[in-house]
Amino acid sequence: MWLRTSSREERGGPPLSRRRIVDEAVALLDAEGADRLTMRRLAERLGTGSTTLYWHVKTKDDVLDLALDAIFAAVPIPEDQEWRAGVTRLIGDWRATLLRHPWSAALLGRPMLGPNVLARSDFLYAALVGAGVTEPHLTAAAFGLSNFVIGSALMQATWLVNADAETRDAARDHMAQQSDRYPALAAHGPLTATDGWDESFERGLNWLLDGIEATVATG
Amino acid sequence: MWLRTSSREERGGPPLSRRRIVDEAVALLDAEGADRLTMRRLAERLGTGSTTLYWHVKTKDDVLDLALDAIFAAVPIPEDQEWRAGVTRLIGDWRATLLRHPWSAALLGRPMLGPNVLARSDFLYAALVGAGVTEPHLTAAAFGLSNFVIGSALMQATWLVNADAETRDAARDHMAQQSDRYPALAAHGPLTATDGWDESFERGLNWLLDGIEATVATG
DNA sequence: CGGTCACTCGAACAACGATCCGATGGAGGT
DNA sequence: ACCTCCATCGGATCGTTGTTCGAGTGACCG
């Protein structure tokens, strides 16, 4: 009896649940990246066998979908704000969350239909409608803002993930070596520098918001 | 001698080369999608052994990087146009190419440093500089436009790839079932419809271009 | 003719996602 | 106290993947 191996202490704390699996998956993704997430490794961190996970979850893709939606719980839904301030905050927090979990960039190519994502998309639509934006500008505004955040986070996360000095230096050398072939790029584009990205993001976001705001003024 | 299996006719035509591998990889990706691309299957289509590919290419990721860059050869670099028309064309063709090869969306999370991508980025920078856009607006403009195309194509390709009626209907049902939880979304957002995307894309692009144009007017 | 060089490929390895089938253990009934 | 049931777990295993190793093959050059 005391030699039993399956006491709750020797396993990973509370009983296994979909919730615990997803939380641990996010932790593992944060720590080691998207390609290091394995059902076996995930199970090991949870103190269970790998096959046990399949009782709570149908496939590995489900884990990824759930993990991707889970991180957006950290994006607060603004309340009682003027529409533009609220949208700016939502989009900014959205981007910050994507960048805090750079592995999420690689997963953006799958349908995002989780409750957290839907709730925040719903807020976005509601805020735009409340601002007086009407079709066909409404769809364009919602899509434009979403696409802008996603693209922005994807590009920046690409360089956050490959942040090893080797890749970075190789890229810089590669560019410098062919600076005659890409003159404008060599003169202005620090492609691997993530310094001005926050400011650039804000600028682009404001261009979009200005355009959206103009449609409600002129109809 | 006549029993020899390695005559050129029994293998795949001309001798193997990096060029042929990449072309066939693009064809395979177009035909079956990103997850069906296997070194073995790719080799089979080329009429060679799977391990032979590793003589011309270091890893599978190299094949993906090369294939991703290869498709942008189909994006013509505009010439002799007013800057806004040229940029609009470039971005539009860029998006069209991404959508013509929907598997590319899943690969956008990797550094794009191929010659085709760099040449077109160089044109974008040059066009903006020629228009009189200066820092810090220049970086923001280039990033904003790039991010917008990438995000837009990524979102739309997500639904092109999962275009099976099953997934689509399931998504629609899932939304309709919880329309009380997401009222604004249910009222306006046909998330799975790709109808108005072209128009929405153009609208968003023009908002960005308007904003960029304004910075050159006011300094 | 001998040798070098570019190129090819079968066998093999480790790791992966996924699944079968059996073991375990606690709750609840009798 | 015993049995039954069912949620929960895991060892063994299957098929597939990316990649390496070393042995080949033929063309070309001296």
Tab-separated table of C-alpha atoms (C1' of nucleotides) in Angstrom:
chain	number	residue	atom	x	y	z
A	1	MET	CA	0.000	0.000	0.000
A	2	TRP	CA	2.674	2.512	0.940
A	3	LEU	CA	4.608	1.376	-2.053
A	4	ARG	CA	1.748	2.345	-4.266
A	5	THR	CA	2.959	4.710	-6.992
A	6	SER	CA	-0.256	6.473	-7.740
A	7	SER	CA	-0.757	8.531	-4.627
A	8	ARG	CA	-1.927	11.997	-5.371
A	9	GLU	CA	1.229	13.572	-3.988
A	10	GLU	CA	3.520	11.659	-6.326
A	11	ARG	CA	1.408	12.677	-9.235
A	12	GLY	CA	0.885	16.271	-10.106
A	13	GLY	CA	-1.291	17.634	-7.359
A	14	PRO	CA	-5.010	17.917	-8.068
A	15	PRO	CA	-6.675	15.395	-10.362
A	16	LEU	CA	-6.200	15.797	-14.043
A	17	SER	CA	-8.671	17.980	-15.850
A	18	ARG	CA	-8.926	19.721	-19.155
A	19	ARG	CA	-8.245	22.959	-17.342
A	20	ARG	CA	-4.990	21.740	-15.811
A	21	ILE	CA	-3.840	20.306	-19.123
A	22	VAL	CA	-4.384	23.579	-20.932
A	23	ASP	CA	-2.700	25.630	-18.215
A	24	GLU	CA	0.325	23.380	-18.243
A	25	ALA	CA	0.399	23.440	-22.031
A	26	VAL	CA	0.570	27.232	-21.962
A	27	ALA	CA	3.371	27.074	-19.415
A	28	LEU	CA	5.277	24.571	-21.519
A	29	LEU	CA	4.784	26.633	-24.664
A	30	ASP	CA	5.986	29.748	-22.879
A	31	ALA	CA	9.050	27.951	-21.600
A	32	GLU	CA	10.174	25.991	-24.637
A	33	GLY	CA	8.274	27.111	-27.714
A	34	ALA	CA	5.744	25.603	-30.064
A	35	ASP	CA	7.824	22.829	-31.576
A	36	ARG	CA	8.859	21.464	-28.188
A	37	LEU	CA	5.289	20.788	-27.101
A	38	THR	CA	4.820	17.042	-27.107
A	39	MET	CA	2.019	15.028	-25.643
A	40	ARG	CA	4.631	12.955	-23.829
A	41	ARG	CA	6.450	15.953	-22.427
A	42	LEU	CA	3.216	17.611	-21.468
A	43	ALA	CA	2.115	14.470	-19.657
A	44	GLU	CA	5.465	14.222	-17.908
A	45	ARG	CA	5.100	17.742	-16.555
A	46	LEU	CA	1.656	16.824	-15.296
A	47	GLY	CA	2.973	13.689	-13.629
A	48	THR	CA	0.805	11.333	-15.657
A	49	GLY	CA	1.180	9.047	-18.610
A	50	SER	CA	0.934	10.479	-22.060
A	51	THR	CA	-2.050	8.405	-23.037
A	52	THR	CA	-4.088	9.708	-20.166
A	53	LEU	CA	-4.326	13.089	-21.840
A	54	TYR	CA	-6.408	11.593	-24.597
A	55	TRP	CA	-9.185	10.895	-22.159
A	56	HIS	CA	-9.619	14.614	-21.531
A	57	VAL	CA	-8.736	15.840	-24.991
A	58	LYS	CA	-9.414	14.420	-28.413
A	59	THR	CA	-6.218	15.334	-30.251
A	60	LYS	CA	-3.133	17.470	-29.880
A	61	ASP	CA	-4.678	20.125	-32.080
A	62	ASP	CA	-7.384	20.502	-29.463
A	63	VAL	CA	-4.717	21.291	-26.900
A	64	LEU	CA	-3.288	23.947	-29.187
A	65	ASP	CA	-6.696	25.466	-29.901
A	66	LEU	CA	-7.512	25.553	-26.215
A	67	ALA	CA	-4.131	27.010	-25.296
A	68	LEU	CA	-4.448	29.695	-27.956
A	69	ASP	CA	-7.829	30.763	-26.673
A	70	ALA	CA	-6.759	30.541	-23.036
A	71	ILE	CA	-4.169	33.289	-23.237
A	72	PHE	CA	-6.773	35.827	-24.337
A	73	ALA	CA	-8.411	35.600	-20.952
A	74	ALA	CA	-5.674	38.031	-19.934
A	75	VAL	CA	-7.033	40.675	-22.306
A	76	PRO	CA	-9.483	42.764	-20.298
A	77	ILE	CA	-12.657	43.905	-22.022
A	78	PRO	CA	-12.790	47.679	-21.621
A	79	GLU	CA	-15.847	49.236	-20.044
A	80	ASP	CA	-17.279	52.694	-19.812
A	81	GLN	CA	-14.850	54.305	-22.187
A	82	GLU	CA	-15.173	56.443	-25.226
A	83	TRP	CA	-15.156	54.087	-28.182
A	84	ARG	CA	-11.794	55.028	-29.587
A	85	ALA	CA	-10.053	54.738	-26.244
A	86	GLY	CA	-11.696	51.385	-25.625
A	87	VAL	CA	-10.773	49.982	-29.018
A	88	THR	CA	-7.219	51.272	-28.695
A	89	ARG	CA	-6.893	49.547	-25.348
A	90	LEU	CA	-8.364	46.278	-26.539
A	91	ILE	CA	-6.138	46.139	-29.603
A	92	GLY	CA	-3.078	47.118	-27.587
A	93	ASP	CA	-3.702	44.476	-24.938
A	94	TRP	CA	-4.443	41.964	-27.661
A	95	ARG	CA	-1.074	42.623	-29.215
A	96	ALA	CA	0.710	42.579	-25.856
A	97	THR	CA	-0.761	39.167	-25.083
A	98	LEU	CA	0.309	37.769	-28.439
A	99	LEU	CA	3.825	39.037	-27.852
A	100	ARG	CA	3.954	37.743	-24.297
A	101	HIS	CA	3.361	34.275	-25.754
A	102	PRO	CA	5.353	34.371	-28.975
A	103	TRP	CA	4.443	30.787	-29.861
A	104	SER	CA	0.922	31.987	-30.487
A	105	ALA	CA	2.071	33.586	-33.724
A	106	ALA	CA	2.668	30.189	-35.274
A	107	LEU	CA	-0.857	29.113	-34.314
A	108	LEU	CA	-2.699	32.104	-35.750
A	109	GLY	CA	-3.329	30.194	-38.949
A	110	ARG	CA	-6.093	28.144	-37.369
A	111	PRO	CA	-9.716	29.108	-36.756
A	112	MET	CA	-10.053	31.133	-33.560
A	113	LEU	CA	-13.516	30.301	-32.264
A	114	GLY	CA	-12.839	29.971	-28.553
A	115	PRO	CA	-15.028	31.795	-26.049
A	116	ASN	CA	-12.361	34.307	-25.054
A	117	VAL	CA	-11.644	35.319	-28.625
A	118	LEU	CA	-15.319	35.527	-29.515
A	119	ALA	CA	-16.160	37.637	-26.492
A	120	ARG	CA	-13.477	40.170	-27.401
A	121	SER	CA	-14.454	40.214	-31.048
A	122	ASP	CA	-17.987	40.852	-29.893
A	123	PHE	CA	-16.829	43.837	-27.898
A	124	LEU	CA	-14.994	45.177	-30.905
A	125	TYR	CA	-18.090	44.992	-33.070
A	126	ALA	CA	-20.237	46.508	-30.354
A	127	ALA	CA	-17.823	49.381	-29.830
A	128	LEU	CA	-17.728	50.182	-33.527
A	129	VAL	CA	-21.494	50.023	-33.831
A	130	GLY	CA	-21.798	52.263	-30.788
A	131	ALA	CA	-19.483	54.732	-32.453
A	132	GLY	CA	-21.862	54.991	-35.375
A	133	VAL	CA	-19.896	52.942	-37.884
A	134	THR	CA	-22.241	51.345	-40.395
A	135	GLU	CA	-21.883	48.848	-43.202
A	136	PRO	CA	-19.974	48.458	-45.354
A	137	HIS	CA	-17.440	50.291	-43.211
A	138	LEU	CA	-18.251	48.178	-40.175
A	139	THR	CA	-16.956	44.894	-41.532
A	140	ALA	CA	-13.958	46.601	-43.050
A	141	ALA	CA	-13.154	48.291	-39.731
A	142	ALA	CA	-13.416	45.116	-37.658
A	143	PHE	CA	-11.423	43.091	-40.165
A	144	GLY	CA	-8.879	45.825	-40.655
A	145	LEU	CA	-8.191	46.207	-36.969
A	146	SER	CA	-8.021	42.448	-36.396
A	147	ASN	CA	-5.787	41.877	-39.370
A	148	PHE	CA	-3.508	44.698	-38.358
A	149	VAL	CA	-2.971	43.330	-34.848
A	150	ILE	CA	-2.465	39.812	-36.056
A	151	GLY	CA	-0.036	40.755	-38.773
A	152	SER	CA	1.862	43.075	-36.502
A	153	ALA	CA	2.227	40.535	-33.729
A	154	LEU	CA	3.094	37.805	-36.198
A	155	MET	CA	5.931	39.780	-37.751
A	156	GLN	CA	7.385	40.864	-34.437
A	157	ALA	CA	6.991	37.484	-32.788
A	158	THR	CA	8.841	35.951	-35.710
A	159	TRP	CA	11.936	37.785	-34.553
A	160	LEU	CA	11.251	37.259	-30.887
A	161	VAL	CA	11.191	33.514	-31.384
A	162	ASN	CA	14.330	33.478	-33.501
A	163	ALA	CA	16.027	35.788	-31.078
A	164	ASP	CA	19.259	33.823	-30.953
A	165	ALA	CA	22.163	36.092	-31.796
A	166	GLU	CA	23.308	33.686	-34.474
A	167	THR	CA	20.188	34.022	-36.625
A	168	ARG	CA	20.041	37.754	-36.029
A	169	ASP	CA	23.628	38.372	-36.983
A	170	ALA	CA	23.357	36.090	-39.976
A	171	ALA	CA	20.358	38.061	-41.151
A	172	ARG	CA	22.153	41.367	-40.687
A	173	ASP	CA	25.214	40.104	-42.525
A	174	HIS	CA	23.049	38.706	-45.276
A	175	MET	CA	21.483	42.117	-45.711
A	176	ALA	CA	24.691	44.099	-45.475
A	177	GLN	CA	26.354	41.807	-47.990
A	178	GLN	CA	23.686	42.553	-50.581
A	179	SER	CA	23.040	46.164	-49.721
A	180	ASP	CA	23.669	47.083	-53.338
A	181	ARG	CA	20.831	44.869	-54.433
A	182	TYR	CA	18.385	46.362	-51.925
A	183	PRO	CA	19.468	49.968	-51.557
A	184	ALA	CA	16.316	51.413	-50.023
A	185	LEU	CA	16.032	48.535	-47.606
A	186	ALA	CA	19.648	48.828	-46.517
A	187	ALA	CA	19.304	52.559	-46.004
A	188	HIS	CA	16.236	52.490	-43.801
A	189	GLY	CA	15.184	49.034	-42.778
A	190	PRO	CA	16.555	47.610	-39.569
A	191	LEU	CA	14.427	44.532	-40.184
A	192	THR	CA	15.759	42.672	-37.212
A	193	ALA	CA	15.412	45.504	-34.731
A	194	THR	CA	12.256	45.430	-32.668
A	195	ASP	CA	12.905	48.831	-31.169
A	196	GLY	CA	10.527	51.129	-32.978
A	197	TRP	CA	7.794	48.550	-33.371
A	198	ASP	CA	5.673	49.755	-30.502
A	199	GLU	CA	5.657	53.272	-31.858
A	200	SER	CA	5.110	52.113	-35.424
A	201	PHE	CA	2.234	49.978	-34.301
A	202	GLU	CA	0.554	52.893	-32.584
A	203	ARG	CA	0.987	55.072	-35.650
A	204	GLY	CA	-0.542	52.526	-37.975
A	205	LEU	CA	-3.385	51.878	-35.564
A	206	ASN	CA	-4.169	55.574	-35.446
A	207	TRP	CA	-4.206	55.792	-39.232
A	208	LEU	CA	-6.801	53.057	-39.274
A	209	LEU	CA	-8.834	54.655	-36.499
A	210	ASP	CA	-8.713	58.026	-38.222
A	211	GLY	CA	-10.070	56.441	-41.374
A	212	ILE	CA	-12.814	54.680	-39.466
A	213	GLU	CA	-13.721	57.850	-37.618
A	214	ALA	CA	-13.935	59.734	-40.895
A	215	THR	CA	-16.565	57.357	-42.247
A	216	VAL	CA	-18.869	58.043	-39.329
A	217	ALA	CA	-18.509	61.773	-39.825
A	218	THR	CA	-19.264	61.783	-43.527
A	219	GLY	CA	-21.622	58.806	-43.481
B	1	MET	CA	22.540	-3.114	-68.104
B	2	TRP	CA	19.042	-2.934	-69.568
B	3	LEU	CA	17.718	-4.011	-66.219
B	4	ARG	CA	19.289	-1.005	-64.586
B	5	THR	CA	16.601	0.990	-62.757
B	6	SER	CA	18.259	4.369	-62.849
B	7	SER	CA	17.630	5.424	-66.412
B	8	ARG	CA	16.600	9.034	-66.680
B	9	GLU	CA	13.179	8.153	-68.077
B	10	GLU	CA	12.264	6.002	-65.098
B	11	ARG	CA	13.266	8.770	-62.757
B	12	GLY	CA	11.679	12.160	-62.934
B	13	GLY	CA	12.933	13.721	-66.116
B	14	PRO	CA	15.815	16.220	-65.854
B	15	PRO	CA	18.451	15.765	-63.171
B	16	LEU	CA	17.577	16.757	-59.647
B	17	SER	CA	18.325	20.284	-58.626
B	18	ARG	CA	17.369	22.656	-55.878
B	19	ARG	CA	15.205	24.450	-58.375
B	20	ARG	CA	13.231	21.330	-59.295
B	21	ILE	CA	12.794	20.380	-55.662
B	22	VAL	CA	11.353	23.762	-54.756
B	23	ASP	CA	9.036	23.852	-57.769
B	24	GLU	CA	7.709	20.411	-56.991
B	25	ALA	CA	7.318	21.351	-53.337
B	26	VAL	CA	5.152	24.314	-54.298
B	27	ALA	CA	3.068	22.065	-56.549
B	28	LEU	CA	2.657	19.532	-53.773
B	29	LEU	CA	1.731	22.219	-51.265
B	30	ASP	CA	-0.809	23.681	-53.655
B	31	ALA	CA	-2.326	20.277	-54.277
B	32	GLU	CA	-2.450	18.820	-50.781
B	33	GLY	CA	-1.686	21.473	-48.191
B	34	ALA	CA	1.066	22.157	-45.714
B	35	ASP	CA	0.670	19.168	-43.451
B	36	ARG	CA	0.786	16.694	-46.323
B	37	LEU	CA	4.236	17.804	-47.420
B	38	THR	CA	6.638	14.998	-46.540
B	39	MET	CA	10.179	14.533	-47.657
B	40	ARG	CA	9.269	11.030	-48.762
B	41	ARG	CA	6.221	12.131	-50.715
B	42	LEU	CA	8.132	14.986	-52.278
B	43	ALA	CA	10.888	12.603	-53.313
B	44	GLU	CA	8.354	10.172	-54.726
B	45	ARG	CA	6.886	12.882	-56.919
B	46	LEU	CA	10.382	13.673	-58.121
B	47	GLY	CA	11.090	10.031	-58.847
B	48	THR	CA	14.030	9.800	-56.460
B	49	GLY	CA	14.784	8.425	-53.053
B	50	SER	CA	13.803	10.535	-50.101
B	51	THR	CA	17.299	10.862	-48.723
B	52	THR	CA	18.596	12.213	-51.987
B	53	LEU	CA	16.900	15.502	-51.288
B	54	TYR	CA	19.285	16.125	-48.425
B	55	TRP	CA	22.150	16.487	-50.828
B	56	HIS	CA	20.549	19.579	-52.343
B	57	VAL	CA	18.853	20.890	-49.243
B	58	LYS	CA	19.926	20.933	-45.630
B	59	THR	CA	16.606	20.403	-43.870
B	60	LYS	CA	12.903	20.352	-44.539
B	61	ASP	CA	12.612	23.868	-43.166
B	62	ASP	CA	14.873	24.995	-45.974
B	63	VAL	CA	12.413	23.571	-48.465
B	64	LEU	CA	9.606	25.495	-46.796
B	65	ASP	CA	11.598	28.724	-46.712
B	66	LEU	CA	12.514	28.340	-50.366
B	67	ALA	CA	8.949	27.474	-51.370
B	68	LEU	CA	7.595	30.463	-49.463
B	69	ASP	CA	9.965	32.818	-51.197
B	70	ALA	CA	9.444	31.201	-54.579
B	71	ILE	CA	5.775	32.084	-54.863
B	72	PHE	CA	6.534	35.801	-54.591
B	73	ALA	CA	8.276	35.675	-57.927
B	74	ALA	CA	4.753	35.944	-59.312
B	75	VAL	CA	4.312	39.384	-57.738
B	76	PRO	CA	5.392	41.922	-60.353
B	77	ILE	CA	7.324	44.953	-59.167
B	78	PRO	CA	5.450	48.001	-60.460
B	79	GLU	CA	7.295	50.528	-62.563
B	80	ASP	CA	6.645	54.043	-63.726
B	81	GLN	CA	3.587	54.608	-61.620
B	82	GLU	CA	2.496	57.248	-59.211
B	83	TRP	CA	3.572	56.030	-55.781
B	84	ARG	CA	0.119	55.332	-54.403
B	85	ALA	CA	-0.961	53.364	-57.453
B	86	GLY	CA	2.260	51.379	-57.382
B	87	VAL	CA	1.997	50.558	-53.694
B	88	THR	CA	-1.644	49.603	-54.078
B	89	ARG	CA	-0.768	47.245	-56.876
B	90	LEU	CA	2.125	45.677	-55.052
B	91	ILE	CA	0.117	45.083	-51.905
B	92	GLY	CA	-2.838	43.758	-53.866
B	93	ASP	CA	-0.718	41.313	-55.861
B	94	TRP	CA	1.058	40.328	-52.672
B	95	ARG	CA	-2.233	39.420	-51.086
B	96	ALA	CA	-3.473	37.640	-54.215
B	97	THR	CA	-0.365	35.478	-54.235
B	98	LEU	CA	-0.756	34.568	-50.585
B	99	LEU	CA	-4.362	33.573	-51.206
B	100	ARG	CA	-3.515	31.605	-54.330
B	101	HIS	CA	-1.260	29.461	-52.141
B	102	PRO	CA	-3.216	29.225	-48.898
B	103	TRP	CA	-0.594	27.013	-47.253
B	104	SER	CA	1.671	30.033	-47.161
B	105	ALA	CA	-0.378	31.458	-44.315
B	106	ALA	CA	0.849	28.746	-41.987
B	107	LEU	CA	4.443	29.566	-42.909
B	108	LEU	CA	4.290	33.304	-42.356
B	109	GLY	CA	5.622	32.858	-38.832
B	110	ARG	CA	9.154	32.330	-40.092
B	111	PRO	CA	11.733	34.913	-41.166
B	112	MET	CA	11.162	35.975	-44.755
B	113	LEU	CA	14.600	36.828	-46.067
B	114	GLY	CA	14.483	35.303	-49.532
B	115	PRO	CA	15.533	37.366	-52.549
B	116	ASN	CA	12.014	37.737	-53.929
B	117	VAL	CA	10.603	39.015	-50.655
B	118	LEU	CA	13.530	41.371	-50.101
B	119	ALA	CA	13.312	42.818	-53.602
B	120	ARG	CA	9.632	43.641	-53.128
B	121	SER	CA	10.195	45.084	-49.676
B	122	ASP	CA	12.899	47.199	-51.195
B	123	PHE	CA	10.459	48.542	-53.766
B	124	LEU	CA	7.974	49.347	-51.016
B	125	TYR	CA	10.548	51.364	-49.100
B	126	ALA	CA	11.737	53.112	-52.231
B	127	ALA	CA	8.192	54.022	-53.254
B	128	LEU	CA	7.431	55.505	-49.845
B	129	VAL	CA	10.678	57.445	-49.782
B	130	GLY	CA	9.936	58.706	-53.258
B	131	ALA	CA	6.552	59.886	-52.072
B	132	GLY	CA	8.223	62.041	-49.478
B	133	VAL	CA	7.480	59.933	-46.416
B	134	THR	CA	10.125	60.477	-43.776
B	135	GLU	CA	10.971	58.933	-40.428
B	136	PRO	CA	9.433	58.096	-38.116
B	137	HIS	CA	6.458	57.715	-40.449
B	138	LEU	CA	8.475	55.717	-42.969
B	139	THR	CA	9.057	52.692	-40.782
B	140	ALA	CA	5.510	52.815	-39.509
B	141	ALA	CA	4.166	52.974	-43.044
B	142	ALA	CA	6.225	50.068	-44.338
B	143	PHE	CA	5.456	47.941	-41.302
B	144	GLY	CA	1.817	48.910	-41.277
B	145	LEU	CA	1.293	47.986	-44.901
B	146	SER	CA	3.199	44.711	-44.571
B	147	ASN	CA	1.413	43.748	-41.384
B	148	PHE	CA	-1.942	44.569	-42.876
B	149	VAL	CA	-1.420	42.354	-45.922
B	150	ILE	CA	-0.045	39.511	-43.882
B	151	GLY	CA	-2.781	39.614	-41.297
B	152	SER	CA	-5.458	39.941	-43.907
B	153	ALA	CA	-4.219	37.032	-45.968
B	154	LEU	CA	-3.662	34.949	-42.859
B	155	MET	CA	-7.206	35.384	-41.635
B	156	GLN	CA	-8.783	34.712	-44.990
B	157	ALA	CA	-6.529	31.776	-45.832
B	158	THR	CA	-7.455	30.234	-42.504
B	159	TRP	CA	-10.958	29.777	-43.835
B	160	LEU	CA	-9.842	28.865	-47.317
B	161	VAL	CA	-7.812	25.990	-45.952
B	162	ASN	CA	-10.559	24.750	-43.664
B	163	ALA	CA	-13.078	25.132	-46.422
B	164	ASP	CA	-14.701	21.765	-45.854
B	165	ALA	CA	-18.432	22.240	-45.389
B	166	GLU	CA	-18.287	20.325	-42.130
B	167	THR	CA	-16.019	22.782	-40.348
B	168	ARG	CA	-17.841	25.748	-41.833
B	169	ASP	CA	-21.267	24.553	-40.811
B	170	ALA	CA	-20.036	23.565	-37.383
B	171	ALA	CA	-18.662	27.060	-36.929
B	172	ARG	CA	-21.883	28.662	-38.050
B	173	ASP	CA	-23.930	26.440	-35.761
B	174	HIS	CA	-21.557	27.123	-32.908
B	175	MET	CA	-22.094	30.835	-33.407
B	176	ALA	CA	-25.845	30.669	-33.882
B	177	GLN	CA	-26.189	28.537	-30.802
B	178	GLN	CA	-24.539	31.165	-28.642
B	179	SER	CA	-25.848	34.229	-30.392
B	180	ASP	CA	-27.150	35.510	-27.076
B	181	ARG	CA	-23.659	35.497	-25.651
B	182	TYR	CA	-22.203	37.420	-28.599
B	183	PRO	CA	-25.025	39.683	-29.740
B	184	ALA	CA	-23.025	42.169	-31.776
B	185	LEU	CA	-21.087	39.421	-33.461
B	186	ALA	CA	-24.202	37.464	-34.341
B	187	ALA	CA	-25.893	40.549	-35.734
B	188	HIS	CA	-23.115	41.619	-38.086
B	189	GLY	CA	-20.306	39.125	-38.343
B	190	PRO	CA	-20.495	36.438	-40.992
B	191	LEU	CA	-17.105	35.233	-39.828
B	192	THR	CA	-16.991	32.309	-42.196
B	193	ALA	CA	-18.030	34.219	-45.283
B	194	THR	CA	-15.208	35.381	-47.474
B	195	ASP	CA	-17.479	37.450	-49.680
B	196	GLY	CA	-16.816	40.996	-48.632
B	197	TRP	CA	-13.162	40.475	-47.837
B	198	ASP	CA	-11.824	41.909	-51.048
B	199	GLU	CA	-13.795	45.078	-50.566
B	200	SER	CA	-12.964	45.282	-46.860
B	201	PHE	CA	-9.309	44.821	-47.651
B	202	GLU	CA	-9.351	47.676	-50.124
B	203	ARG	CA	-11.092	49.933	-47.636
B	204	GLY	CA	-8.588	49.228	-44.885
B	205	LEU	CA	-5.689	49.665	-47.265
B	206	ASN	CA	-7.006	53.058	-48.311
B	207	TRP	CA	-7.342	54.152	-44.690
B	208	LEU	CA	-3.697	53.322	-44.188
B	209	LEU	CA	-2.655	55.057	-47.394
B	210	ASP	CA	-4.692	58.128	-46.508
B	211	GLY	CA	-2.917	58.314	-43.165
B	212	ILE	CA	0.471	57.914	-44.792
B	213	GLU	CA	-0.332	60.525	-47.394
B	214	ALA	CA	-1.382	62.951	-44.686
B	215	THR	CA	2.007	62.748	-42.993
B	216	VAL	CA	3.771	63.852	-46.156
B	217	ALA	CA	1.438	66.817	-46.531
B	218	THR	CA	1.819	68.082	-42.999
B	219	GLY	CA	5.419	66.959	-42.608
C	1	DC	C1'	43.488	2.675	-66.626
C	2	DG	C1'	43.078	4.694	-62.073
C	3	DG	C1'	41.195	7.989	-59.344
C	4	DT	C1'	38.530	11.812	-57.960
C	5	DC	C1'	34.233	14.019	-57.487
C	6	DA	C1'	29.276	14.934	-57.619
C	7	DC	C1'	25.505	12.588	-56.757
C	8	DT	C1'	22.160	8.777	-55.309
C	9	DC	C1'	19.882	5.656	-52.213
C	10	DG	C1'	18.594	1.757	-48.886
C	11	DA	C1'	18.765	0.796	-44.111
C	12	DA	C1'	18.369	2.468	-39.763
C	13	DC	C1'	17.430	5.591	-35.653
C	14	DA	C1'	15.011	8.336	-32.527
C	15	DA	C1'	10.927	10.822	-31.732
C	16	DC	C1'	6.295	11.743	-32.580
C	17	DG	C1'	0.831	11.344	-32.532
C	18	DA	C1'	-2.368	8.158	-31.733
C	19	DT	C1'	-4.721	3.921	-30.097
C	20	DC	C1'	-5.652	-0.747	-28.049
C	21	DC	C1'	-6.440	-3.181	-24.090
C	22	DG	C1'	-5.899	-4.056	-19.623
C	23	DA	C1'	-5.107	-2.389	-14.652
C	24	DT	C1'	-6.410	0.564	-10.818
C	25	DG	C1'	-9.147	2.643	-7.382
C	26	DG	C1'	-12.861	4.914	-5.205
C	27	DA	C1'	-17.986	5.593	-4.765
C	28	DG	C1'	-22.129	3.559	-3.887
C	29	DG	C1'	-25.213	-0.089	-3.379
C	30	DT	C1'	-26.596	-4.565	-0.870
D	1	DA	C1'	-17.574	-6.718	4.467
D	2	DC	C1'	-18.240	-7.607	-0.284
D	3	DC	C1'	-19.244	-6.694	-4.984
D	4	DT	C1'	-20.077	-3.890	-8.997
D	5	DC	C1'	-19.496	-0.211	-11.820
D	6	DC	C1'	-17.208	3.420	-14.065
D	7	DA	C1'	-14.158	7.218	-14.325
D	8	DT	C1'	-9.349	7.355	-14.710
D	9	DC	C1'	-4.854	5.921	-15.896
D	10	DG	C1'	-0.722	3.757	-18.368
D	11	DG	C1'	2.392	0.005	-20.737
D	12	DA	C1'	3.033	-1.669	-25.087
D	13	DT	C1'	2.593	-0.820	-29.758
D	14	DC	C1'	1.608	0.884	-34.631
D	15	DG	C1'	2.526	3.760	-38.404
D	16	DT	C1'	4.851	7.923	-39.804
D	17	DT	C1'	8.031	11.583	-39.583
D	18	DG	C1'	12.880	14.130	-40.240
D	19	DT	C1'	17.362	13.011	-40.517
D	20	DT	C1'	22.033	10.427	-40.534
D	21	DC	C1'	25.317	6.945	-42.146
D	22	DG	C1'	27.831	4.582	-45.154
D	23	DA	C1'	27.939	2.169	-49.238
D	24	DG	C1'	27.362	2.564	-53.714
D	25	DT	C1'	27.094	4.666	-58.938
D	26	DG	C1'	28.574	6.868	-63.032
D	27	DA	C1'	30.891	10.699	-65.480
D	28	DC	C1'	34.939	13.006	-66.327
D	29	DC	C1'	40.094	14.071	-66.084
D	30	DG	C1'	44.807	12.763	-65.793
